[in-house]
Structure formats: C-alpha cells, structure tokens
Amino acid sequence: MRNKLEEAKNIMKVAVKEDTTAFAKEIQRKCGQDVLTCYQCRKCTMGCPMAFRMETKVNELMRAIQLGLRDEVLSADTMWWCVSCETCATRCPQGIEIVEVMDVLRETAIKEDYYIPVESIEAFHKVFLRSVEAYGRLYEMGFAMDLNLMLKDPLKDADLGPVMMAKGKLKLRPHKVKDLKSVKKLFENVRKLEESRV
Amino acid sequence: MKYAYYPGCSLESSAKEYDLSIRACCQYAGVDLIEVPDWICCGASSAHATSHLLSIALPAKTLVQTEKMGLHQIIAPCIACLTRLKVADMEMEEHGDLKKDVETVLESTYKGSVRVRNILDVFLNDVGLEKIEKTVTTPLTGLKVACYYGCLLTRPPHIAQFDDVENPHSMDDLMRAIGAETVDWSFKTDCCGVSMSLAETDVALELTNKVLEGARDAGADCVAVACPLCQSNLDLRQKAIGNKFGVFYDMPILYFSQLMGLAFGATTTDVGLEKVIVNPFPVLGAI
Ligand code: SF4
Ligand code: SF4
C-alpha cells in the first residue's frame, strides 16, 4: 500500500513538475501551436494514413509533449513518417495545426543532432535541398540517383529509368537557373541568420 | 486575363504533359500565362521539414519576382508549389518579424500584393463553367472519371480556402462541363503517400494501392488529377503494385487539363497524352 502511494506520488510529480510544460511552451513559441489544449480524442491518429508505420502515434506524441518528455519526443519516429498530408490538422477539434508541430520537431531534432529513426527520409530532404542549392531547381534524375547512392541501393527503381526516358520524362542534364549567385546567397543568408539566433 | 505562371520543377521533366496541357487549355480559354523569368524551386516538403526560414524564403523569391513583373496573380499548377507559395504569402502577412527576416535573406522587399491562385479555381471562377461548356468541341461523352484531389488541394482549409474539405467537387464540376461522367468514391482526398515514394517505396505502394482500388471499384475508366506528384505516384508504380498485391489495375492517370484540352479540340500530342505511362488510348478510344 505504502509503495503504491509512493508510486502515485511519483507519477504526480511527473505530471505537475514546474517545468513540465516548458517543452510545450517552447513549441508554442516556435510555431504558435498550443499542444496543451489537446484532450486526447485521437481523431488525428484515426485519420492518419501513416499511423500503421508509426511506433508513437500522433496523439501519443501530443501527450508526451504535454508531459514534457523532450528527449523521447525528439527521438520519436512519428514526425519522420508523417507525410504532411494535413488530415489530422484539418480534423483536430482543438484546432491544433499538427503539421506545424511536426515541422518544429523535425527542425529541432536535426539541429540538436537527435538520432533520426527513419534514415532514408532524412537523406531524402538533404539530397533534395542539395540539388536546389546547386542548380536553383530540383534536378529530378540526379536527385533520384544521389538518393539511391546515399541509401546504398544504387539500382533501386532502375527499371523505371528507361520507361520514363522513353516517355521523354527524364532530363539528362540539370537546368541551372541563370542567376545562381542569388540562390547561393539565399541559402547562405538563411544559414547566417539562423546561426546568429542559436 | 493575365497571370504570372510558375511551372515548378516537376513540370519541366516528369510532368511535362501537365505543363503542355495547362498551356493548351489556357490558350483555348483566353487565360494569358506569363512565365516567371528564371524562377527557382519552392523547396517543397524538404525545406519545411528542415528550416522554417528557408521554406518561406524560397517561395518568397518567386512572389517578389511576380511583383517585379507588375502582376498581381500567380498560378502554380503543382499543388505542392501552390501550397508553399500560399504559406509564404500568408505567413509574411501575419508575422512582421518573419517578413523582415525573409527580406534580409532575399535582399529585397515584398509588398504583399500577390494573390496565389489554384488553377482549378481560375478555370471555375475566372473563366467560368459557362465559357468552358461553350469552348468544348469534342465532349467526352461516356467517359467515367474518378476525380482525385489528394491532400493539399483542400487542406489545410485555412491555407487552401478552396472547395469542400472532405468531399470536394470542383474538379467533378469541370469534368462534367466537358461532357464526362464522374463517379462517387471515398478516396477523393486520401493521401497517395508520394513523399515516401522514393525513400520508402513499400509504404507508398500501400497507400497508392488503396486509391487505385477505390477508383476501380467505383467503375472509373481513368483517374483525373491536378498534381504532378499524385500523377507520377499513381501512374508510375502500377506494375510494382501488381507485383506486390497481385492486382494489375491498368488504370490511366490523367491530368484534368489533358482531358479538358482534348474536349477543347487539342490534339493528343498538344496535351502530351503519349507521355502517360499506363496507356490511356484504349479508354479514350471512342472519343
Ligand atoms: S485530434 Fe487534436 S485534440 Fe484530438 S488527440 Fe489529436 S491533437 Fe489531440
Ligand atoms: S499530417 Fe502527418 S501526422 Fe497528420 S495525418 Fe498526415 S501523415 Fe499523419
């Protein structure tokens, strides 16, 4: 009995610790979304097309944020499986723009070097932006090939290449924008400004 | 009617037929498109997953260019580009400090005078169904179309501000105006999983399979789409779906603008019909 009481007290401590809401407030500061208003109706998870792959479901992630479990949340797989389809945000009765929360979590996890459980997705974003920075536009074929190399699966989708080629859907060379300088500048300026804020 | 035109990266290669057919339809409908000179990529989902500032700055550059062209409306046929341009415009309007940051990054100012327009909206509300009906020379009578809207055409509603969020009908209205029949089905706004298509193909196949199954069960001859990402994901991997799930759908996935162009009298080459992977000629045969 005594043990049970102690246990309950400990649980209470987690729930009411002064800085419990600090993480939710950090998220609110970064994107304006108040996760503390989530009341666990689970509508988000029910409509999520990616729920079947998520170890931590969307509503569980929201709860963990409310409980201030910062490390657990930032190393969760949820935001890496999320495809930003906006179904959850559209249906949330509390009007939480869940995708904005996902974006903050992805951005923060990358910046703070958290382990990213779905490696391929991180690679996808990296290779994509590398192409945009280099040419000003996405070079689709180069992007697909770079991504396969990064995922150590160079022949992935190799059968699709000739099909697309025959249909005139693949460009063999990237289109570089004329004013590449301003693109490089844009990327550099973003990095500079973000670094100055850390 | 003059609009700035932002094709976006896909329309330059994998979705060339979307570009061709949009341009053809606009010509028939009297919509003037002026391509934004030397436009750059909007950053799509990768920018917003990694840096908020970058995700606003990339599309903001296009908005600034549009102002410099002296135009106040911009059309982006790709729904992903459309959403990024809209988000950039709205967020800069709402958050003065963000706008300042973006202007510092771009080293130019944005007055905020550009309206970002969805191409379906332009055809429906600027051109109008009446004019569209009048422009039709070859009605697509007897063709059963499943209109697929995907994620971002209607979501999130405060950004898209377009159509009914759970049961949209704008594309159905357009398809009926050109003489086609549209089917009722439950997958209009389900996600096709395209952002997983390259990195986690198996996951994408699960979602794509459901959409194609829904279209088939509703008795559709083809699926009409308005997004290059939906199109390539649904069209390109039907063989892989067949191998994985044992069902070969052979379901042509066409841009709504390809069908509209044909109804307006454009040739199949004008609308890039030969570029679609699952052969659409059999179901269009009678037309
Ligand atoms: S839909 Fe909204 S309120 Fe309901 S569980 Fe999800 S986040 Fe919470
Ligand atoms: S936006 Fe992400 S979390 Fe929300 S329903 Fe879509 S995939 Fe799931």
Coordinates of C-alpha atoms and ligand atoms in Angstrom, one line a residue:
Chain A
M1 CA 0.0 0.0 0.0
R2 CA 2.7 2.4 1.1
N3 CA 4.6 1.5 -2.1
K4 CA 1.6 2.2 -4.2
L5 CA 1.2 5.5 -2.6
E6 CA 4.8 6.4 -3.2
E7 CA 4.4 5.4 -6.8
A8 CA 1.3 7.5 -7.3
K9 CA 3.2 10.4 -5.8
N10 CA 6.0 10.0 -8.2
I11 CA 3.6 9.9 -11.1
M12 CA 2.0 13.0 -9.8
K13 CA 5.4 14.6 -9.6
V14 CA 6.0 13.9 -13.3
A15 CA 2.7 15.5 -14.2
V16 CA 2.9 18.6 -12.1
K17 CA 6.7 19.3 -12.1
E18 CA 7.1 23.0 -12.6
D19 CA 8.9 22.7 -15.9
T20 CA 6.6 20.0 -17.3
T21 CA 5.0 22.5 -19.6
A22 CA 8.3 24.1 -20.7
F23 CA 8.6 21.9 -23.8
A24 CA 5.0 22.6 -24.9
K25 CA 5.7 26.3 -24.4
E26 CA 8.9 26.1 -26.4
I27 CA 6.9 24.6 -29.3
Q28 CA 4.3 27.3 -28.9
R29 CA 7.0 29.9 -29.1
K30 CA 8.4 28.4 -32.2
C31 CA 5.2 27.9 -34.2
G32 CA 2.3 29.3 -32.3
Q33 CA 0.6 25.9 -31.7
D34 CA -0.6 25.2 -28.2
V35 CA -0.3 21.4 -27.7
L36 CA -1.5 21.7 -24.1
T37 CA -5.1 22.1 -25.4
C38 CA -5.0 18.5 -26.8
Y39 CA -7.6 16.4 -25.0
Q40 CA -6.6 13.0 -26.4
C41 CA -9.7 12.4 -28.6
R42 CA -7.4 10.5 -31.0
K43 CA -9.1 11.9 -34.2
C44 CA -5.7 12.7 -35.5
T45 CA -4.4 9.2 -35.2
M46 CA -7.6 7.6 -36.6
G47 CA -7.4 9.5 -39.9
C48 CA -3.6 9.4 -40.3
P49 CA -2.6 7.4 -43.4
M50 CA 0.8 6.7 -41.9
A51 CA -0.3 5.6 -38.4
F52 CA 0.3 2.0 -39.4
R53 CA 4.0 2.7 -39.6
M54 CA 4.4 4.9 -36.6
E55 CA 5.6 3.4 -33.3
T56 CA 4.5 6.5 -31.5
K57 CA 1.1 7.6 -32.8
V58 CA 0.2 11.2 -33.3
N59 CA -2.0 11.6 -30.2
E60 CA 0.6 9.8 -28.1
L61 CA 3.2 12.3 -29.3
M62 CA 1.0 15.1 -28.3
R63 CA 0.6 13.6 -24.8
A64 CA 4.3 13.1 -24.5
I65 CA 4.8 16.8 -25.3
Q66 CA 2.3 17.8 -22.6
L67 CA 4.3 15.7 -20.1
G68 CA 7.5 17.5 -21.1
L69 CA 9.2 14.3 -22.3
R70 CA 11.5 16.3 -24.6
D71 CA 14.1 13.6 -25.4
E72 CA 11.6 11.0 -26.0
V73 CA 9.6 13.2 -28.4
L74 CA 12.6 14.5 -30.3
S75 CA 13.8 10.9 -30.9
A76 CA 10.4 9.6 -31.8
D77 CA 9.7 8.2 -35.3
T78 CA 6.3 10.0 -35.7
M79 CA 7.4 13.1 -37.5
W80 CA 9.7 11.2 -39.8
W81 CA 6.8 9.0 -41.1
C82 CA 4.5 12.0 -41.2
V83 CA 3.9 12.9 -44.9
S84 CA 2.3 16.3 -44.1
C85 CA -1.0 15.3 -45.6
E86 CA -2.8 17.7 -43.2
T87 CA -5.6 15.2 -42.4
C88 CA -5.0 15.4 -38.7
A89 CA -4.8 19.2 -38.6
T90 CA -8.0 19.6 -40.6
R91 CA -9.9 17.3 -38.2
C92 CA -8.5 18.2 -34.8
P93 CA -11.4 19.6 -32.8
Q94 CA -8.9 21.8 -30.8
G95 CA -7.6 23.4 -34.0
I96 CA -4.1 22.3 -33.4
E97 CA -2.1 22.7 -36.7
I98 CA -0.3 19.4 -36.1
V99 CA 1.9 19.6 -39.1
E100 CA 3.4 22.9 -37.8
V101 CA 4.3 21.0 -34.7
M102 CA 5.8 18.2 -36.7
D103 CA 7.9 20.7 -38.6
V104 CA 9.2 22.2 -35.4
L105 CA 10.1 18.7 -34.1
R106 CA 11.9 17.8 -37.3
E107 CA 13.8 21.0 -37.4
T108 CA 14.7 20.8 -33.8
A109 CA 15.7 17.2 -33.9
I110 CA 18.1 17.9 -36.8
K111 CA 19.6 21.0 -35.3
E112 CA 20.2 19.2 -32.0
D113 CA 21.6 16.1 -33.6
Y114 CA 19.0 13.7 -32.3
Y115 CA 19.0 10.2 -33.7
I116 CA 16.7 10.0 -36.6
P117 CA 14.9 6.6 -36.8
V118 CA 13.9 6.8 -40.4
E119 CA 17.3 7.4 -42.0
S120 CA 16.0 7.4 -45.6
I121 CA 13.7 10.3 -45.0
E122 CA 16.4 12.5 -43.6
A123 CA 18.6 11.6 -46.6
F124 CA 15.7 12.5 -48.9
H125 CA 15.5 16.0 -47.6
K126 CA 19.2 16.5 -47.6
V127 CA 19.7 15.4 -51.2
F128 CA 16.7 17.4 -52.3
L129 CA 17.9 20.6 -50.9
R130 CA 21.5 20.0 -52.2
S131 CA 20.1 19.9 -55.7
V132 CA 18.1 23.1 -55.2
E133 CA 21.1 24.9 -53.8
A134 CA 23.4 23.7 -56.7
Y135 CA 21.1 24.4 -59.6
G136 CA 18.3 26.6 -58.3
R137 CA 15.8 23.9 -59.3
L138 CA 15.3 20.3 -58.5
Y139 CA 17.1 18.0 -61.0
E140 CA 14.8 15.0 -60.7
M141 CA 17.1 12.4 -62.2
G142 CA 20.2 13.4 -60.4
F143 CA 18.2 13.6 -57.2
A144 CA 16.9 10.1 -57.5
M145 CA 20.3 8.7 -58.3
D146 CA 22.0 10.6 -55.5
L147 CA 19.3 9.4 -53.1
N148 CA 19.8 5.8 -54.1
L149 CA 23.6 6.1 -53.6
M150 CA 23.0 7.6 -50.2
L151 CA 20.7 4.8 -49.3
K152 CA 23.3 2.3 -50.7
D153 CA 20.8 0.9 -53.1
P154 CA 22.1 2.3 -56.5
L155 CA 19.9 0.1 -58.6
K156 CA 16.7 1.0 -56.9
D157 CA 14.0 1.9 -59.4
A158 CA 16.5 1.3 -62.2
D159 CA 13.7 -0.4 -64.2
L160 CA 11.7 2.9 -64.1
G161 CA 14.5 4.9 -65.8
P162 CA 14.1 3.5 -69.3
V163 CA 10.3 3.8 -69.1
M164 CA 10.5 7.4 -68.2
M165 CA 13.2 8.1 -70.7
A166 CA 11.0 6.6 -73.5
K167 CA 8.2 8.9 -72.5
G168 CA 10.5 11.9 -72.6
K169 CA 10.1 12.5 -68.9
L170 CA 13.7 12.5 -67.8
K171 CA 16.1 15.2 -68.4
L172 CA 19.7 14.1 -68.8
R173 CA 21.1 17.4 -67.6
P174 CA 20.1 19.7 -64.9
H175 CA 18.6 23.0 -65.7
K176 CA 20.7 25.6 -64.0
V177 CA 19.0 28.9 -63.3
K178 CA 20.8 31.9 -64.8
D179 CA 21.1 33.8 -61.6
L180 CA 22.7 31.0 -59.5
K181 CA 24.5 33.6 -57.4
S182 CA 21.4 34.8 -55.8
V183 CA 20.3 31.3 -55.0
K184 CA 23.6 30.6 -53.2
K185 CA 23.2 33.9 -51.4
L186 CA 19.8 33.0 -50.3
F187 CA 20.9 29.7 -48.8
E188 CA 24.0 31.4 -47.2
N189 CA 21.9 34.2 -45.7
V190 CA 19.4 31.7 -44.2
R191 CA 22.3 29.8 -42.5
K192 CA 23.9 33.0 -41.3
L193 CA 20.7 34.3 -39.8
E194 CA 19.8 31.0 -38.2
E195 CA 23.3 30.6 -36.7
S196 CA 23.1 34.1 -35.3
R197 CA 19.9 33.2 -33.4
V198 CA 21.2 30.0 -31.8
Chain B
M1 CA -6.8 37.7 -68.0
K2 CA -3.1 37.9 -67.3
Y3 CA -1.4 35.7 -64.7
A4 CA 2.2 35.1 -63.7
Y5 CA 3.0 31.4 -64.4
Y6 CA 5.1 29.3 -62.1
P7 CA 5.6 25.8 -63.6
G8 CA 7.8 24.4 -60.9
C9 CA 10.4 21.6 -61.2
S10 CA 8.2 18.6 -61.9
L11 CA 6.5 20.3 -64.9
E12 CA 9.9 20.7 -66.5
S13 CA 10.6 17.0 -66.7
S14 CA 8.4 14.2 -65.1
A15 CA 5.2 16.2 -65.5
K16 CA 5.9 17.8 -68.9
E17 CA 2.4 16.8 -70.1
Y18 CA 0.8 18.8 -67.2
D19 CA 2.7 21.9 -68.5
L20 CA 1.7 21.3 -72.1
S21 CA -1.9 20.6 -71.3
I22 CA -2.3 23.6 -69.0
R23 CA -0.8 25.9 -71.6
A24 CA -3.1 24.4 -74.2
C25 CA -6.3 24.8 -72.1
C26 CA -5.4 28.4 -71.1
Q27 CA -5.0 29.3 -74.7
Y28 CA -8.4 28.0 -75.6
A29 CA -10.0 29.6 -72.5
G30 CA -8.3 33.0 -73.0
V31 CA -6.1 32.9 -70.0
D32 CA -2.7 34.6 -70.5
L33 CA 0.2 32.9 -68.8
I34 CA 3.5 34.8 -68.4
E35 CA 6.2 32.6 -67.0
V36 CA 8.2 34.0 -64.1
P37 CA 11.6 34.5 -65.6
D38 CA 14.4 32.4 -64.2
W39 CA 12.2 31.1 -61.4
I40 CA 13.7 28.9 -58.6
C41 CA 12.4 25.8 -56.8
C42 CA 9.9 26.3 -54.0
G43 CA 11.7 23.9 -51.6
A44 CA 8.7 21.6 -51.4
S45 CA 8.4 19.4 -48.4
S46 CA 12.2 19.2 -47.8
A47 CA 12.6 22.9 -46.9
H48 CA 9.7 23.0 -44.4
A49 CA 10.9 19.7 -42.8
T50 CA 14.4 21.2 -42.1
S51 CA 14.3 25.0 -41.9
H52 CA 11.2 27.2 -41.5
L53 CA 13.0 30.3 -42.7
L54 CA 14.3 28.6 -45.9
S55 CA 10.8 27.2 -46.5
I56 CA 9.4 30.7 -46.6
A57 CA 12.4 32.4 -48.3
L58 CA 12.4 30.1 -51.4
P59 CA 8.8 30.7 -52.5
A60 CA 9.0 34.3 -51.4
K61 CA 11.6 34.9 -54.0
T62 CA 9.0 34.0 -56.7
L63 CA 6.5 36.3 -55.1
V64 CA 8.9 39.1 -55.2
Q65 CA 9.7 38.4 -58.8
T66 CA 5.9 38.4 -59.6
E67 CA 5.7 41.9 -58.1
K68 CA 8.6 42.9 -60.3
M69 CA 6.8 41.7 -63.3
G70 CA 3.9 44.1 -62.4
L71 CA 1.5 41.2 -62.0
H72 CA -0.8 40.5 -59.0
Q73 CA -1.9 36.9 -59.5
I74 CA 0.2 33.9 -59.9
I75 CA -0.8 30.4 -61.0
A76 CA 1.2 27.3 -59.8
P77 CA -0.3 24.1 -61.3
C78 CA 1.6 21.9 -58.9
I79 CA -0.3 21.7 -55.7
A80 CA 2.8 21.4 -53.6
C81 CA 4.3 24.6 -55.1
L82 CA 0.9 26.3 -54.8
T83 CA 0.8 25.5 -51.1
R84 CA 4.3 26.7 -50.4
L85 CA 3.7 30.0 -52.2
K86 CA 0.4 30.5 -50.3
V87 CA 2.0 29.7 -47.0
A88 CA 4.9 32.1 -47.7
D89 CA 2.5 34.9 -48.6
M90 CA 0.2 34.3 -45.6
E91 CA 2.9 33.9 -43.0
M92 CA 4.7 37.0 -44.1
E93 CA 1.5 38.9 -43.9
E94 CA 0.7 37.6 -40.4
H95 CA 4.2 37.8 -38.9
G96 CA 6.0 41.1 -39.5
D97 CA 9.3 39.8 -37.9
L98 CA 9.3 36.8 -40.2
K99 CA 8.8 39.1 -43.2
K100 CA 11.7 41.2 -42.1
D101 CA 13.9 38.1 -41.9
V102 CA 12.9 36.9 -45.3
E103 CA 13.6 40.3 -46.8
T104 CA 17.0 40.3 -45.2
V105 CA 17.7 36.9 -46.7
L106 CA 16.4 37.9 -50.2
E107 CA 17.9 41.3 -50.0
S108 CA 14.8 42.8 -51.5
T109 CA 11.3 43.8 -50.2
Y110 CA 7.9 42.3 -50.7
K111 CA 4.9 44.5 -50.8
G112 CA 2.5 41.6 -50.3
S113 CA 0.4 42.4 -53.4
V114 CA 0.3 38.9 -55.0
R115 CA -2.6 36.5 -54.9
V116 CA -1.6 32.9 -55.3
R117 CA -4.2 31.1 -57.4
N118 CA -5.1 27.5 -57.8
I119 CA -5.6 26.5 -61.4
L120 CA -8.9 24.8 -60.8
D121 CA -10.2 27.9 -59.1
V122 CA -9.1 30.0 -62.1
F123 CA -11.0 27.8 -64.6
L124 CA -14.1 27.6 -62.4
N125 CA -14.3 31.1 -61.2
D126 CA -12.4 33.4 -63.6
V127 CA -13.2 31.6 -66.8
G128 CA -16.4 30.1 -65.6
L129 CA -18.3 26.9 -66.3
E130 CA -20.4 28.6 -69.0
K131 CA -17.5 29.6 -71.1
I132 CA -15.9 26.2 -70.6
E133 CA -19.0 24.5 -71.8
K134 CA -19.0 26.8 -74.8
T135 CA -15.4 26.1 -75.7
V136 CA -16.0 22.3 -75.8
T137 CA -15.9 20.9 -79.3
T138 CA -15.4 17.2 -78.5
P139 CA -17.4 16.3 -75.4
L140 CA -16.0 13.4 -73.6
T141 CA -19.4 11.6 -73.5
G142 CA -19.4 8.2 -71.8
L143 CA -16.0 8.6 -70.1
K144 CA -16.2 7.7 -66.4
V145 CA -13.7 9.7 -64.4
A146 CA -12.7 9.4 -60.8
C147 CA -11.6 12.9 -59.7
Y148 CA -8.7 12.6 -57.2
Y149 CA -7.9 15.7 -55.2
G150 CA -5.3 14.3 -52.8
C151 CA -4.0 16.1 -49.8
L152 CA -3.2 19.7 -50.4
L153 CA -5.9 20.9 -52.9
T154 CA -8.3 21.4 -50.0
R155 CA -6.1 21.0 -46.9
P156 CA -5.4 22.6 -44.6
P157 CA -8.6 24.6 -45.2
H158 CA -7.3 27.9 -43.8
I159 CA -4.5 27.8 -46.4
A160 CA -6.3 26.2 -49.4
Q161 CA -9.5 28.2 -48.9
F162 CA -11.0 26.1 -51.7
D163 CA -13.9 23.7 -52.1
D164 CA -15.3 21.3 -49.5
V165 CA -12.5 19.8 -47.4
E166 CA -13.9 16.3 -47.0
N167 CA -16.0 16.0 -50.2
P168 CA -14.7 18.4 -52.9
H169 CA -16.4 18.7 -56.2
S170 CA -14.7 21.4 -58.2
M171 CA -12.8 19.0 -60.5
D172 CA -16.0 16.9 -60.9
D173 CA -17.8 20.1 -62.0
L174 CA -15.2 20.8 -64.6
M175 CA -15.2 17.2 -65.9
R176 CA -19.0 17.3 -66.2
A177 CA -18.8 20.6 -68.0
I178 CA -16.6 18.9 -70.7
G179 CA -19.1 16.0 -71.1
A180 CA -17.6 13.3 -68.9
E181 CA -19.3 11.4 -66.2
T182 CA -17.8 11.5 -62.7
V183 CA -18.0 8.6 -60.2
D184 CA -18.7 8.9 -56.5
W185 CA -15.9 7.3 -54.5
S186 CA -14.4 7.6 -51.0
F187 CA -10.8 8.2 -51.8
K188 CA -11.0 11.7 -53.3
T189 CA -8.9 13.3 -50.6
D190 CA -6.9 10.4 -49.2
C191 CA -3.2 10.6 -49.3
C192 CA -1.3 8.7 -52.0
G193 CA 1.9 8.7 -50.0
V194 CA 4.1 10.3 -52.7
S195 CA 6.6 11.8 -50.3
M196 CA 7.5 8.2 -49.4
S197 CA 7.7 7.1 -53.0
L198 CA 11.4 7.4 -53.5
A199 CA 12.8 6.8 -50.0
E200 CA 10.3 4.2 -48.6
T201 CA 8.7 2.8 -51.7
D202 CA 6.8 0.0 -49.9
V203 CA 5.0 2.4 -47.7
A204 CA 3.9 4.5 -50.7
L205 CA 2.7 1.4 -52.5
E206 CA 0.3 0.6 -49.6
L207 CA -1.4 3.9 -49.9
T208 CA -1.4 4.0 -53.7
N209 CA -3.0 0.6 -53.9
K210 CA -5.9 1.8 -51.8
V211 CA -6.6 4.8 -54.0
L212 CA -6.4 2.7 -57.2
E213 CA -8.6 0.0 -55.8
G214 CA -11.2 2.7 -54.8
A215 CA -11.2 4.1 -58.3
R216 CA -11.6 0.6 -59.9
D217 CA -14.4 -0.4 -57.5
A218 CA -16.3 2.8 -58.4
G219 CA -16.2 1.8 -62.0
A220 CA -13.9 4.5 -63.3
D221 CA -12.3 4.4 -66.7
C222 CA -9.5 6.7 -65.5
V223 CA -8.4 8.9 -62.7
A224 CA -8.1 12.7 -63.1
V225 CA -5.6 14.6 -61.0
A226 CA -4.3 18.1 -60.6
C227 CA -0.9 17.5 -59.1
P228 CA 2.3 16.2 -60.7
L229 CA 3.2 14.3 -57.5
C230 CA -0.1 12.4 -57.3
Q231 CA 0.1 11.7 -61.0
S232 CA 3.6 10.2 -61.1
N233 CA 3.0 8.2 -57.9
L234 CA -0.3 6.7 -59.2
D235 CA 0.9 6.2 -62.7
L236 CA 4.5 5.0 -62.5
R237 CA 4.2 2.2 -60.0
Q238 CA 1.2 0.2 -61.1
K239 CA 3.5 -2.6 -62.2
A240 CA 5.2 -2.7 -58.8
I241 CA 1.7 -2.6 -57.1
G242 CA 0.7 -5.6 -59.3
N243 CA 3.8 -7.5 -58.3
K244 CA 3.2 -6.7 -54.6
F245 CA -0.5 -7.1 -54.3
G246 CA -1.3 -9.3 -57.2
V247 CA -3.7 -6.8 -58.8
F248 CA -2.8 -5.1 -62.1
Y249 CA -5.1 -2.1 -62.3
D250 CA -4.1 -0.7 -65.7
M251 CA -5.8 2.5 -64.7
P252 CA -4.8 5.5 -66.7
I253 CA -4.0 8.5 -64.5
L254 CA -4.6 11.8 -66.4
Y255 CA -4.3 15.4 -65.6
F256 CA -7.7 17.1 -65.6
S257 CA -6.2 19.5 -68.1
Q258 CA -5.3 16.8 -70.5
L259 CA -9.0 15.7 -70.6
M260 CA -10.1 19.4 -70.8
G261 CA -7.7 20.1 -73.6
L262 CA -8.9 17.1 -75.6
A263 CA -12.5 18.3 -75.2
F264 CA -11.5 21.8 -76.4
G265 CA -10.2 20.2 -79.6
A266 CA -6.4 19.9 -78.8
T267 CA -4.6 17.0 -80.3
T268 CA -3.3 14.2 -78.2
T269 CA 0.3 15.5 -78.7
D270 CA -0.8 19.0 -77.7
V271 CA -1.8 17.6 -74.3
G272 CA 1.1 15.1 -74.0
L273 CA -1.1 12.1 -73.9
E274 CA 1.7 9.9 -75.2
K275 CA 3.8 10.7 -72.1
V276 CA 1.4 9.0 -69.6
I277 CA 2.8 5.6 -68.6
V278 CA -0.4 3.5 -68.3
N279 CA -1.8 3.7 -71.8
P280 CA -4.9 5.9 -71.9
F281 CA -5.7 5.5 -75.5
P282 CA -7.9 2.4 -75.1
V283 CA -10.3 4.2 -72.7
L284 CA -10.3 7.3 -74.8
G285 CA -10.6 5.3 -78.0
A286 CA -14.2 6.3 -78.7
I287 CA -13.6 10.0 -78.2
Ligands
SF4_1 S1 -7.2 15.4 -32.8 FE1 -6.3 17.2 -31.7 S2 -7.2 17.1 -29.6 FE2 -7.6 15.1 -30.6 S3 -5.9 13.8 -29.9 FE3 -5.3 14.7 -31.8 S4 -4.2 16.6 -31.3 FE4 -5.4 15.9 -29.5
SF4_2 S1 -0.1 15.2 -41.5 FE1 1.3 13.6 -40.8 S2 0.5 13.1 -38.8 FE2 -1.1 14.2 -39.7 S3 -2.4 12.7 -40.7 FE3 -1.0 13.3 -42.2 S4 0.7 11.9 -42.0 FE4 -0.5 11.7 -40.2

